[in-house]
Amino acid sequence: MSVFERHGNGMPEPPTGLKDEARDSEILKAVDDDPQEPSPMGTREPNLMWGVAWCAVGMACMLVEQGIGCALAAFGAAVLLTRGSRRGRVSLAVVLLAGSVLCGVADGIRYGLWTGVDTGVNAAVCAALVAAVAFATCGQRRSNTLVCLAALAVALVSLLISEAEAAWTGTTVSAVVDQAMSALSGADVSLSTQQQLGVIAPLVSLVWPVAYLLVAAIWTSLAYLGARVALGRMGRQASTANLFMNFEMPLWVPGVLLAGVVAIVAAQNLPWWGDALRMVGANAVMYARVGLAVQGIALLSWLMQKNKVWPVLQAFAFVLSLYLELSFFVMSVVGLVDVWANFRHLPHGESSDGMAPQSK
């Protein structure tokens, strides 16, 4: 009796020695390793023109929304840098520089020379941020430090640009903030609102530079997300689904927190430069607090995912964590403890996706 007759279905006997699951795994692996199988981007290898096109689209979006532009440009930058060639790096530099100039020219034609200069400078700042994030993400050593320093640099440059624009009109950004708070305090509002403004106004006058840092952090996060998505689409790393749960700040951030506290205390005893030192210290504390709070919320997200908490309860927990942070600094403390305790057991010697070493 032949094999076909023995099974009665016209099909040969399946190979022995492998279970069904193992056989399926071998088949899927063979298909996945097939160089002819297209990836979601249409090619397994990074394509030069594909990366240039995404960078160009991102730079064009800078005229409308800089955050979206950073994400799209970083997507293209990751494609170009993943090529690992000098041609890819040169193409990235050319398209980012040309895009910044064209953004300035476009706005200059529509709104005037100085508006064009301002737009071009801001586009160049975002382009530099995109390049830094892409290098930090696509390099052999993924560096959280470089990403954080890029956000700080963008915030500082944006603040200096605003100060230059304010000086051109004979004022300062701090004076503009004070005038705005005075106008709100003198507005026709209820007594309770006036009392709240009286409490908030001194704090806002002290930590208003944090607003620049928050905007820079949003741009940096979007650029980081764009670069990571590009790597995932090219099969160079794991999915971005766990990106937030694996978030961690560099180990030197608690040092920034301590330096800020020391500066605030020292400012009380300095007859000169006390106000400036107090502002620097307060903003350093706020910077560290925001980063550590995000790490604390990421740890909470990891715990809920690990224990398979119901999504509705997860949403409630996130809202509660925000309230606890705003009221009692709870999530900042959790993030600070996690920096050293490392509850998620993230490998500090390599990236959290297990693909490339991570520099702290």
mmCIF file of C-alpha atoms in Angstrom:
data_model
loop_
_atom_site.group_PDB
_atom_site.id
_atom_site.type_symbol
_atom_site.label_atom_id
_atom_site.label_comp_id
_atom_site.label_asym_id
_atom_site.label_seq_id
_atom_site.Cartn_x
_atom_site.Cartn_y
_atom_site.Cartn_z
ATOM 1 C CA MET A 1 0.000 0.000 0.000
ATOM 2 C CA SER A 2 1.417 3.387 -0.971
ATOM 3 C CA VAL A 3 1.694 6.372 1.272
ATOM 4 C CA PHE A 4 -1.138 8.102 -0.578
ATOM 5 C CA GLU A 5 -3.430 5.090 -0.188
ATOM 6 C CA ARG A 6 -2.555 4.656 3.465
ATOM 7 C CA HIS A 7 -3.751 8.182 4.350
ATOM 8 C CA GLY A 8 -6.696 8.103 1.990
ATOM 9 C CA ASN A 9 -6.566 11.827 1.250
ATOM 10 C CA GLY A 10 -4.150 12.001 -1.656
ATOM 11 C CA MET A 11 -1.554 13.785 0.490
ATOM 12 C CA PRO A 12 1.858 12.413 1.462
ATOM 13 C CA GLU A 13 2.666 11.605 5.056
ATOM 14 C CA PRO A 14 3.983 14.660 6.978
ATOM 15 C CA PRO A 15 7.659 14.558 7.935
ATOM 16 C CA THR A 16 8.406 12.802 11.190
ATOM 17 C CA GLY A 17 10.584 14.086 14.016
ATOM 18 C CA LEU A 18 8.882 17.479 14.311
ATOM 19 C CA LYS A 19 5.721 18.380 16.151
ATOM 20 C CA ASP A 20 3.082 20.463 14.415
ATOM 21 C CA GLU A 21 4.102 23.600 16.272
ATOM 22 C CA ALA A 22 7.765 23.127 15.459
ATOM 23 C CA ARG A 23 6.971 22.443 11.803
ATOM 24 C CA ASP A 24 4.841 25.598 11.588
ATOM 25 C CA SER A 25 7.613 27.580 13.260
ATOM 26 C CA GLU A 26 10.136 26.318 10.713
ATOM 27 C CA ILE A 27 7.847 27.253 7.840
ATOM 28 C CA LEU A 28 7.228 30.756 9.208
ATOM 29 C CA LYS A 29 10.930 31.256 9.821
ATOM 30 C CA ALA A 30 11.736 30.217 6.250
ATOM 31 C CA VAL A 31 9.179 32.680 4.897
ATOM 32 C CA ASP A 32 10.423 35.456 7.154
ATOM 33 C CA ASP A 33 14.029 34.873 6.103
ATOM 34 C CA ASP A 34 13.144 34.896 2.413
ATOM 35 C CA PRO A 35 14.900 37.957 0.940
ATOM 36 C CA GLN A 36 12.151 38.251 -1.656
ATOM 37 C CA GLU A 37 9.466 38.744 0.991
ATOM 38 C CA PRO A 38 8.627 42.470 1.115
ATOM 39 C CA SER A 39 8.584 44.355 4.393
ATOM 40 C CA PRO A 40 5.845 46.875 5.300
ATOM 41 C CA MET A 41 8.056 49.570 3.767
ATOM 42 C CA GLY A 42 8.291 47.615 0.533
ATOM 43 C CA THR A 43 11.948 46.617 0.973
ATOM 44 C CA ARG A 44 13.956 44.869 3.649
ATOM 45 C CA GLU A 45 16.937 47.196 3.277
ATOM 46 C CA PRO A 46 16.762 50.981 3.951
ATOM 47 C CA ASN A 47 16.283 52.933 0.736
ATOM 48 C CA LEU A 48 18.091 56.244 0.180
ATOM 49 C CA MET A 49 15.322 57.988 -1.738
ATOM 50 C CA TRP A 50 12.706 56.726 0.717
ATOM 51 C CA GLY A 51 14.585 58.316 3.612
ATOM 52 C CA VAL A 52 15.205 61.571 1.746
ATOM 53 C CA ALA A 53 11.514 61.803 0.840
ATOM 54 C CA TRP A 54 10.368 61.359 4.447
ATOM 55 C CA CYS A 55 12.904 63.946 5.657
ATOM 56 C CA ALA A 56 11.708 66.417 3.025
ATOM 57 C CA VAL A 57 8.062 65.889 3.989
ATOM 58 C CA GLY A 58 8.946 66.374 7.650
ATOM 59 C CA MET A 59 10.810 69.614 6.978
ATOM 60 C CA ALA A 60 7.872 70.892 4.934
ATOM 61 C CA CYS A 61 5.554 70.133 7.864
ATOM 62 C CA MET A 62 7.687 72.434 10.044
ATOM 63 C CA LEU A 63 5.765 75.319 8.461
ATOM 64 C CA VAL A 64 2.509 73.964 9.898
ATOM 65 C CA GLU A 65 3.286 71.906 13.010
ATOM 66 C CA GLN A 66 6.812 71.436 14.255
ATOM 67 C CA GLY A 67 6.056 68.376 16.364
ATOM 68 C CA ILE A 68 4.653 66.419 13.426
ATOM 69 C CA GLY A 69 7.532 67.635 11.294
ATOM 70 C CA CYS A 70 10.040 66.296 13.840
ATOM 71 C CA ALA A 71 8.371 62.871 13.847
ATOM 72 C CA LEU A 72 8.301 62.541 10.046
ATOM 73 C CA ALA A 73 11.815 63.909 9.566
ATOM 74 C CA ALA A 74 13.172 61.567 12.254
ATOM 75 C CA PHE A 75 11.502 58.658 10.468
ATOM 76 C CA GLY A 76 13.421 59.527 7.311
ATOM 77 C CA ALA A 77 16.626 60.245 9.241
ATOM 78 C CA ALA A 78 16.504 56.780 10.817
ATOM 79 C CA VAL A 79 16.146 55.223 7.357
ATOM 80 C CA LEU A 80 19.178 57.135 6.091
ATOM 81 C CA LEU A 81 21.371 56.455 9.119
ATOM 82 C CA THR A 82 20.500 52.768 9.194
ATOM 83 C CA ARG A 83 22.150 52.439 5.809
ATOM 84 C CA GLY A 84 25.440 52.896 7.647
ATOM 85 C CA SER A 85 27.005 54.697 4.686
ATOM 86 C CA ARG A 86 28.594 58.082 4.248
ATOM 87 C CA ARG A 87 26.166 58.797 1.427
ATOM 88 C CA GLY A 88 23.233 58.372 3.790
ATOM 89 C CA ARG A 89 24.721 60.732 6.386
ATOM 90 C CA VAL A 90 25.560 63.362 3.759
ATOM 91 C CA SER A 91 22.065 63.104 2.285
ATOM 92 C CA LEU A 92 20.575 63.606 5.745
ATOM 93 C CA ALA A 93 22.671 66.721 6.386
ATOM 94 C CA VAL A 94 21.827 68.196 2.975
ATOM 95 C CA VAL A 95 18.078 67.628 3.181
ATOM 96 C CA LEU A 96 17.829 68.988 6.753
ATOM 97 C CA LEU A 97 19.881 72.090 5.932
ATOM 98 C CA ALA A 98 18.069 72.740 2.654
ATOM 99 C CA GLY A 99 14.701 72.188 4.334
ATOM 100 C CA SER A 100 15.513 74.748 7.040
ATOM 101 C CA VAL A 101 16.527 77.335 4.452
ATOM 102 C CA LEU A 102 13.452 76.714 2.319
ATOM 103 C CA CYS A 103 11.169 77.024 5.365
ATOM 104 C CA GLY A 104 12.675 80.425 6.101
ATOM 105 C CA VAL A 105 12.409 81.537 2.472
ATOM 106 C CA ALA A 106 8.777 80.406 2.224
ATOM 107 C CA ASP A 107 7.688 82.315 5.327
ATOM 108 C CA GLY A 108 9.865 85.283 4.364
ATOM 109 C CA ILE A 109 8.060 85.612 1.046
ATOM 110 C CA ARG A 110 4.654 85.421 2.709
ATOM 111 C CA TYR A 111 5.170 87.441 5.890
ATOM 112 C CA GLY A 112 8.377 89.420 5.577
ATOM 113 C CA LEU A 113 12.109 89.139 6.119
ATOM 114 C CA TRP A 114 12.270 88.890 9.930
ATOM 115 C CA THR A 115 9.459 86.340 10.091
ATOM 116 C CA GLY A 116 11.331 84.275 7.531
ATOM 117 C CA VAL A 117 14.520 84.475 9.575
ATOM 118 C CA ASP A 118 12.658 83.408 12.709
ATOM 119 C CA THR A 119 11.024 80.486 10.907
ATOM 120 C CA GLY A 120 14.309 79.398 9.358
ATOM 121 C CA VAL A 121 16.119 79.463 12.694
ATOM 122 C CA ASN A 122 13.374 77.478 14.403
ATOM 123 C CA ALA A 123 13.348 74.950 11.557
ATOM 124 C CA ALA A 124 17.134 74.609 11.874
ATOM 125 C CA VAL A 125 16.775 73.985 15.621
ATOM 126 C CA CYS A 126 14.218 71.245 14.956
ATOM 127 C CA ALA A 127 16.447 69.784 12.242
ATOM 128 C CA ALA A 128 19.366 69.608 14.665
ATOM 129 C CA LEU A 129 17.066 67.911 17.185
ATOM 130 C CA VAL A 130 16.002 65.362 14.559
ATOM 131 C CA ALA A 131 19.628 64.584 13.699
ATOM 132 C CA ALA A 132 20.637 64.202 17.358
ATOM 133 C CA VAL A 133 17.708 61.923 18.191
ATOM 134 C CA ALA A 134 18.285 59.828 15.064
ATOM 135 C CA PHE A 135 21.984 59.379 15.850
ATOM 136 C CA ALA A 136 21.163 58.508 19.474
ATOM 137 C CA THR A 137 18.523 55.988 18.407
ATOM 138 C CA CYS A 138 20.163 54.357 15.390
ATOM 139 C CA GLY A 139 23.751 54.220 16.615
ATOM 140 C CA GLN A 140 25.459 51.153 17.999
ATOM 141 C CA ARG A 141 25.093 52.674 21.480
ATOM 142 C CA ARG A 142 21.623 54.114 22.022
ATOM 143 C CA SER A 143 22.138 57.071 24.331
ATOM 144 C CA ASN A 144 19.388 58.360 26.630
ATOM 145 C CA THR A 145 21.811 61.087 27.690
ATOM 146 C CA LEU A 146 22.079 62.449 24.152
ATOM 147 C CA VAL A 147 18.293 62.492 23.794
ATOM 148 C CA CYS A 148 17.844 64.387 27.083
ATOM 149 C CA LEU A 149 20.635 66.838 26.279
ATOM 150 C CA ALA A 150 19.089 67.438 22.857
ATOM 151 C CA ALA A 151 15.794 68.379 24.511
ATOM 152 C CA LEU A 152 17.607 70.708 26.920
ATOM 153 C CA ALA A 153 19.539 72.329 24.085
ATOM 154 C CA VAL A 154 16.372 72.931 22.060
ATOM 155 C CA ALA A 155 14.662 74.469 25.099
ATOM 156 C CA LEU A 156 17.648 76.748 25.745
ATOM 157 C CA VAL A 157 17.950 77.872 22.118
ATOM 158 C CA SER A 158 14.197 78.516 21.901
ATOM 159 C CA LEU A 159 14.414 80.603 25.075
ATOM 160 C CA LEU A 160 17.323 82.608 23.682
ATOM 161 C CA ILE A 161 15.384 83.232 20.459
ATOM 162 C CA SER A 162 12.419 84.500 22.463
ATOM 163 C CA GLU A 163 14.692 86.712 24.549
ATOM 164 C CA ALA A 164 16.234 88.169 21.385
ATOM 165 C CA GLU A 165 12.794 88.896 19.933
ATOM 166 C CA ALA A 166 11.689 90.508 23.211
ATOM 167 C CA ALA A 167 14.881 92.595 23.373
ATOM 168 C CA TRP A 168 14.181 93.829 19.845
ATOM 169 C CA THR A 169 10.941 95.352 21.196
ATOM 170 C CA GLY A 170 12.636 96.737 24.325
ATOM 171 C CA THR A 171 11.489 94.203 26.903
ATOM 172 C CA THR A 172 12.266 90.707 28.219
ATOM 173 C CA VAL A 173 10.366 87.439 28.326
ATOM 174 C CA SER A 174 10.280 87.596 32.122
ATOM 175 C CA ALA A 175 8.715 91.063 31.981
ATOM 176 C CA VAL A 176 6.115 89.850 29.494
ATOM 177 C CA VAL A 177 5.213 86.952 31.807
ATOM 178 C CA ASP A 178 4.924 89.309 34.794
ATOM 179 C CA GLN A 179 2.697 91.658 32.811
ATOM 180 C CA ALA A 180 0.454 88.781 31.770
ATOM 181 C CA MET A 181 0.085 87.551 35.351
ATOM 182 C CA SER A 182 -0.624 91.099 36.559
ATOM 183 C CA ALA A 183 -3.310 91.466 33.935
ATOM 184 C CA LEU A 184 -4.910 88.207 35.024
ATOM 185 C CA SER A 185 -4.756 89.208 38.687
ATOM 186 C CA GLY A 186 -6.445 92.525 37.911
ATOM 187 C CA ALA A 187 -9.179 90.983 35.770
ATOM 188 C CA ASP A 188 -12.799 91.017 36.842
ATOM 189 C CA VAL A 189 -12.967 87.533 38.363
ATOM 190 C CA SER A 190 -14.315 86.014 41.549
ATOM 191 C CA LEU A 191 -12.556 86.421 44.881
ATOM 192 C CA SER A 192 -11.551 82.761 45.023
ATOM 193 C CA THR A 193 -10.020 82.991 41.551
ATOM 194 C CA GLN A 194 -8.054 86.080 42.574
ATOM 195 C CA GLN A 195 -6.739 84.238 45.618
ATOM 196 C CA GLN A 196 -5.661 81.306 43.466
ATOM 197 C CA LEU A 197 -3.936 83.633 41.000
ATOM 198 C CA GLY A 198 -2.171 85.292 43.911
ATOM 199 C CA VAL A 199 -0.694 81.933 44.862
ATOM 200 C CA ILE A 200 0.129 80.818 41.318
ATOM 201 C CA ALA A 201 1.591 84.090 40.017
ATOM 202 C CA PRO A 202 4.851 83.994 42.056
ATOM 203 C CA LEU A 203 5.400 80.352 41.054
ATOM 204 C CA VAL A 204 4.787 81.074 37.366
ATOM 205 C CA SER A 205 7.186 84.022 37.514
ATOM 206 C CA LEU A 206 9.830 81.665 38.875
ATOM 207 C CA VAL A 207 9.462 78.551 36.694
ATOM 208 C CA TRP A 208 8.108 79.897 33.388
ATOM 209 C CA PRO A 209 11.208 78.608 31.486
ATOM 210 C CA VAL A 210 9.897 75.087 32.122
ATOM 211 C CA ALA A 211 7.277 75.803 29.441
ATOM 212 C CA TYR A 212 10.073 75.839 26.840
ATOM 213 C CA LEU A 213 11.379 72.550 28.205
ATOM 214 C CA LEU A 214 7.955 70.922 28.005
ATOM 215 C CA VAL A 215 7.571 71.948 24.361
ATOM 216 C CA ALA A 216 11.090 70.680 23.611
ATOM 217 C CA ALA A 217 10.285 67.419 25.398
ATOM 218 C CA ILE A 218 7.200 66.936 23.236
ATOM 219 C CA TRP A 219 9.188 67.535 20.045
ATOM 220 C CA THR A 220 11.934 65.195 21.239
ATOM 221 C CA SER A 221 9.443 62.465 22.143
ATOM 222 C CA LEU A 222 7.791 62.696 18.726
ATOM 223 C CA ALA A 223 11.168 62.570 16.971
ATOM 224 C CA TYR A 224 12.190 59.584 19.103
ATOM 225 C CA LEU A 225 8.933 57.819 18.289
ATOM 226 C CA GLY A 226 9.382 58.487 14.568
ATOM 227 C CA ALA A 227 12.903 57.049 14.581
ATOM 228 C CA ARG A 228 11.858 53.974 16.562
ATOM 229 C CA VAL A 229 8.908 53.318 14.230
ATOM 230 C CA ALA A 230 11.252 53.504 11.237
ATOM 231 C CA LEU A 231 13.597 50.956 12.812
ATOM 232 C CA GLY A 232 10.672 48.673 13.582
ATOM 233 C CA ARG A 233 9.378 48.889 10.023
ATOM 234 C CA MET A 234 12.785 47.849 8.737
ATOM 235 C CA GLY A 235 12.933 44.909 11.124
ATOM 236 C CA ARG A 236 15.845 46.395 13.071
ATOM 237 C CA GLN A 237 14.201 46.253 16.501
ATOM 238 C CA ALA A 238 11.231 45.000 18.439
ATOM 239 C CA SER A 239 7.782 46.558 18.276
ATOM 240 C CA THR A 240 7.239 49.993 19.789
ATOM 241 C CA ALA A 241 4.280 48.674 21.802
ATOM 242 C CA ASN A 242 6.353 48.566 25.008
ATOM 243 C CA LEU A 243 8.214 51.810 24.325
ATOM 244 C CA PHE A 244 6.612 53.804 27.145
ATOM 245 C CA MET A 245 6.706 50.957 29.685
ATOM 246 C CA ASN A 246 10.489 50.702 29.201
ATOM 247 C CA PHE A 247 11.116 54.436 29.563
ATOM 248 C CA GLU A 248 13.863 55.428 31.985
ATOM 249 C CA MET A 249 15.784 58.606 32.678
ATOM 250 C CA PRO A 250 19.599 58.751 32.674
ATOM 251 C CA LEU A 251 21.271 58.055 35.995
ATOM 252 C CA TRP A 252 22.502 61.640 36.290
ATOM 253 C CA VAL A 253 18.988 63.151 36.513
ATOM 254 C CA PRO A 254 18.802 62.718 40.319
ATOM 255 C CA GLY A 255 22.026 64.736 40.439
ATOM 256 C CA VAL A 256 20.227 67.563 38.619
ATOM 257 C CA LEU A 257 17.469 67.362 41.237
ATOM 258 C CA LEU A 258 19.990 67.584 44.075
ATOM 259 C CA ALA A 259 21.842 70.486 42.422
ATOM 260 C CA GLY A 260 18.566 72.364 42.011
ATOM 261 C CA VAL A 261 17.673 71.933 45.666
ATOM 262 C CA VAL A 262 21.152 73.110 46.719
ATOM 263 C CA ALA A 263 20.845 76.166 44.467
ATOM 264 C CA ILE A 264 17.475 77.107 45.967
ATOM 265 C CA VAL A 265 18.834 76.825 49.503
ATOM 266 C CA ALA A 266 22.016 78.736 48.653
ATOM 267 C CA ALA A 267 20.038 81.528 46.999
ATOM 268 C CA GLN A 268 18.492 82.419 50.355
ATOM 269 C CA ASN A 269 21.894 83.550 51.686
ATOM 270 C CA LEU A 270 23.294 85.350 48.643
ATOM 271 C CA PRO A 271 22.862 89.120 48.517
ATOM 272 C CA TRP A 272 23.727 89.211 44.811
ATOM 273 C CA TRP A 273 22.414 86.964 42.071
ATOM 274 C CA GLY A 274 20.126 85.302 44.588
ATOM 275 C CA ASP A 275 17.000 85.671 42.419
ATOM 276 C CA ALA A 276 18.759 84.333 39.334
ATOM 277 C CA LEU A 277 20.181 81.356 41.243
ATOM 278 C CA ARG A 278 16.779 80.649 42.759
ATOM 279 C CA MET A 279 15.197 80.607 39.285
ATOM 280 C CA VAL A 280 17.882 78.284 37.929
ATOM 281 C CA GLY A 281 17.486 75.933 40.885
ATOM 282 C CA ALA A 282 13.692 75.897 40.674
ATOM 283 C CA ASN A 283 13.749 75.116 36.961
ATOM 284 C CA ALA A 284 16.324 72.365 37.477
ATOM 285 C CA VAL A 285 14.073 70.800 40.115
ATOM 286 C CA MET A 286 11.062 71.057 37.797
ATOM 287 C CA TYR A 287 13.009 69.462 34.938
ATOM 288 C CA ALA A 288 14.069 66.528 37.101
ATOM 289 C CA ARG A 289 10.597 66.229 38.566
ATOM 290 C CA VAL A 290 8.920 65.953 35.160
ATOM 291 C CA GLY A 291 11.355 63.291 33.981
ATOM 292 C CA LEU A 292 11.151 61.245 37.171
ATOM 293 C CA ALA A 293 7.352 61.510 37.227
ATOM 294 C CA VAL A 294 7.192 60.107 33.693
ATOM 295 C CA GLN A 295 9.463 57.256 34.765
ATOM 296 C CA GLY A 296 7.218 56.586 37.755
ATOM 297 C CA ILE A 297 4.126 56.457 35.533
ATOM 298 C CA ALA A 298 5.997 54.161 33.118
ATOM 299 C CA LEU A 299 6.738 51.836 36.043
ATOM 300 C CA LEU A 300 3.048 51.886 36.980
ATOM 301 C CA SER A 301 2.131 51.032 33.383
ATOM 302 C CA TRP A 302 4.600 48.136 33.419
ATOM 303 C CA LEU A 303 3.142 46.774 36.649
ATOM 304 C CA MET A 304 -0.413 46.923 35.319
ATOM 305 C CA GLN A 305 0.534 45.254 32.052
ATOM 306 C CA LYS A 306 2.459 42.564 33.900
ATOM 307 C CA ASN A 307 -0.531 41.792 36.113
ATOM 308 C CA LYS A 308 -3.016 42.137 33.222
ATOM 309 C CA VAL A 309 -5.099 44.808 34.904
ATOM 310 C CA TRP A 310 -8.445 45.581 33.268
ATOM 311 C CA PRO A 311 -8.030 48.544 30.808
ATOM 312 C CA VAL A 312 -10.696 50.622 32.571
ATOM 313 C CA LEU A 313 -8.819 50.275 35.853
ATOM 314 C CA GLN A 314 -5.586 51.179 34.066
ATOM 315 C CA ALA A 315 -7.151 54.423 32.832
ATOM 316 C CA PHE A 316 -8.369 55.196 36.347
ATOM 317 C CA ALA A 317 -4.899 54.465 37.740
ATOM 318 C CA PHE A 318 -3.298 56.863 35.246
ATOM 319 C CA VAL A 319 -5.678 59.659 36.245
ATOM 320 C CA LEU A 320 -5.050 58.949 39.916
ATOM 321 C CA SER A 321 -1.278 58.955 39.354
ATOM 322 C CA LEU A 322 -1.462 62.385 37.733
ATOM 323 C CA TYR A 323 -3.478 63.709 40.677
ATOM 324 C CA LEU A 324 -1.016 62.237 43.184
ATOM 325 C CA GLU A 325 1.912 63.755 41.283
ATOM 326 C CA LEU A 326 0.382 67.229 41.055
ATOM 327 C CA SER A 327 -0.669 67.176 44.704
ATOM 328 C CA PHE A 328 1.994 65.193 46.565
ATOM 329 C CA PHE A 329 4.908 64.475 44.126
ATOM 330 C CA VAL A 330 4.201 60.751 44.544
ATOM 331 C CA MET A 331 5.144 59.603 41.031
ATOM 332 C CA SER A 332 8.357 61.658 41.123
ATOM 333 C CA VAL A 333 9.383 59.827 44.276
ATOM 334 C CA VAL A 334 8.497 56.486 42.671
ATOM 335 C CA GLY A 335 10.587 57.371 39.618
ATOM 336 C CA LEU A 336 13.491 58.483 41.797
ATOM 337 C CA VAL A 337 13.474 55.182 43.685
ATOM 338 C CA ASP A 338 13.220 53.236 40.417
ATOM 339 C CA VAL A 339 16.372 54.903 39.074
ATOM 340 C CA TRP A 340 18.429 52.876 41.552
ATOM 341 C CA ALA A 341 16.083 50.003 42.424
ATOM 342 C CA ASN A 342 15.414 49.187 38.740
ATOM 343 C CA PHE A 343 12.178 47.319 39.486
ATOM 344 C CA ARG A 344 11.702 46.433 35.800
ATOM 345 C CA HIS A 345 15.206 44.943 35.606
ATOM 346 C CA LEU A 346 16.036 46.999 32.525
ATOM 347 C CA PRO A 347 19.571 46.239 31.321
ATOM 348 C CA HIS A 348 21.567 49.436 31.798
ATOM 349 C CA GLY A 349 24.352 48.068 29.645
ATOM 350 C CA GLU A 350 22.088 47.759 26.581
ATOM 351 C CA SER A 351 18.910 49.213 25.191
ATOM 352 C CA SER A 352 15.582 48.168 26.644
ATOM 353 C CA ASP A 353 14.603 46.456 23.379
ATOM 354 C CA GLY A 354 17.662 44.223 23.586
ATOM 355 C CA MET A 355 19.001 45.321 20.214
ATOM 356 C CA ALA A 356 21.848 47.725 20.930
ATOM 357 C CA PRO A 357 23.845 48.796 23.959
ATOM 358 C CA GLN A 358 22.493 51.788 25.828
ATOM 359 C CA SER A 359 24.666 54.587 27.089
ATOM 360 C CA LYS A 360 23.473 56.312 30.224
#
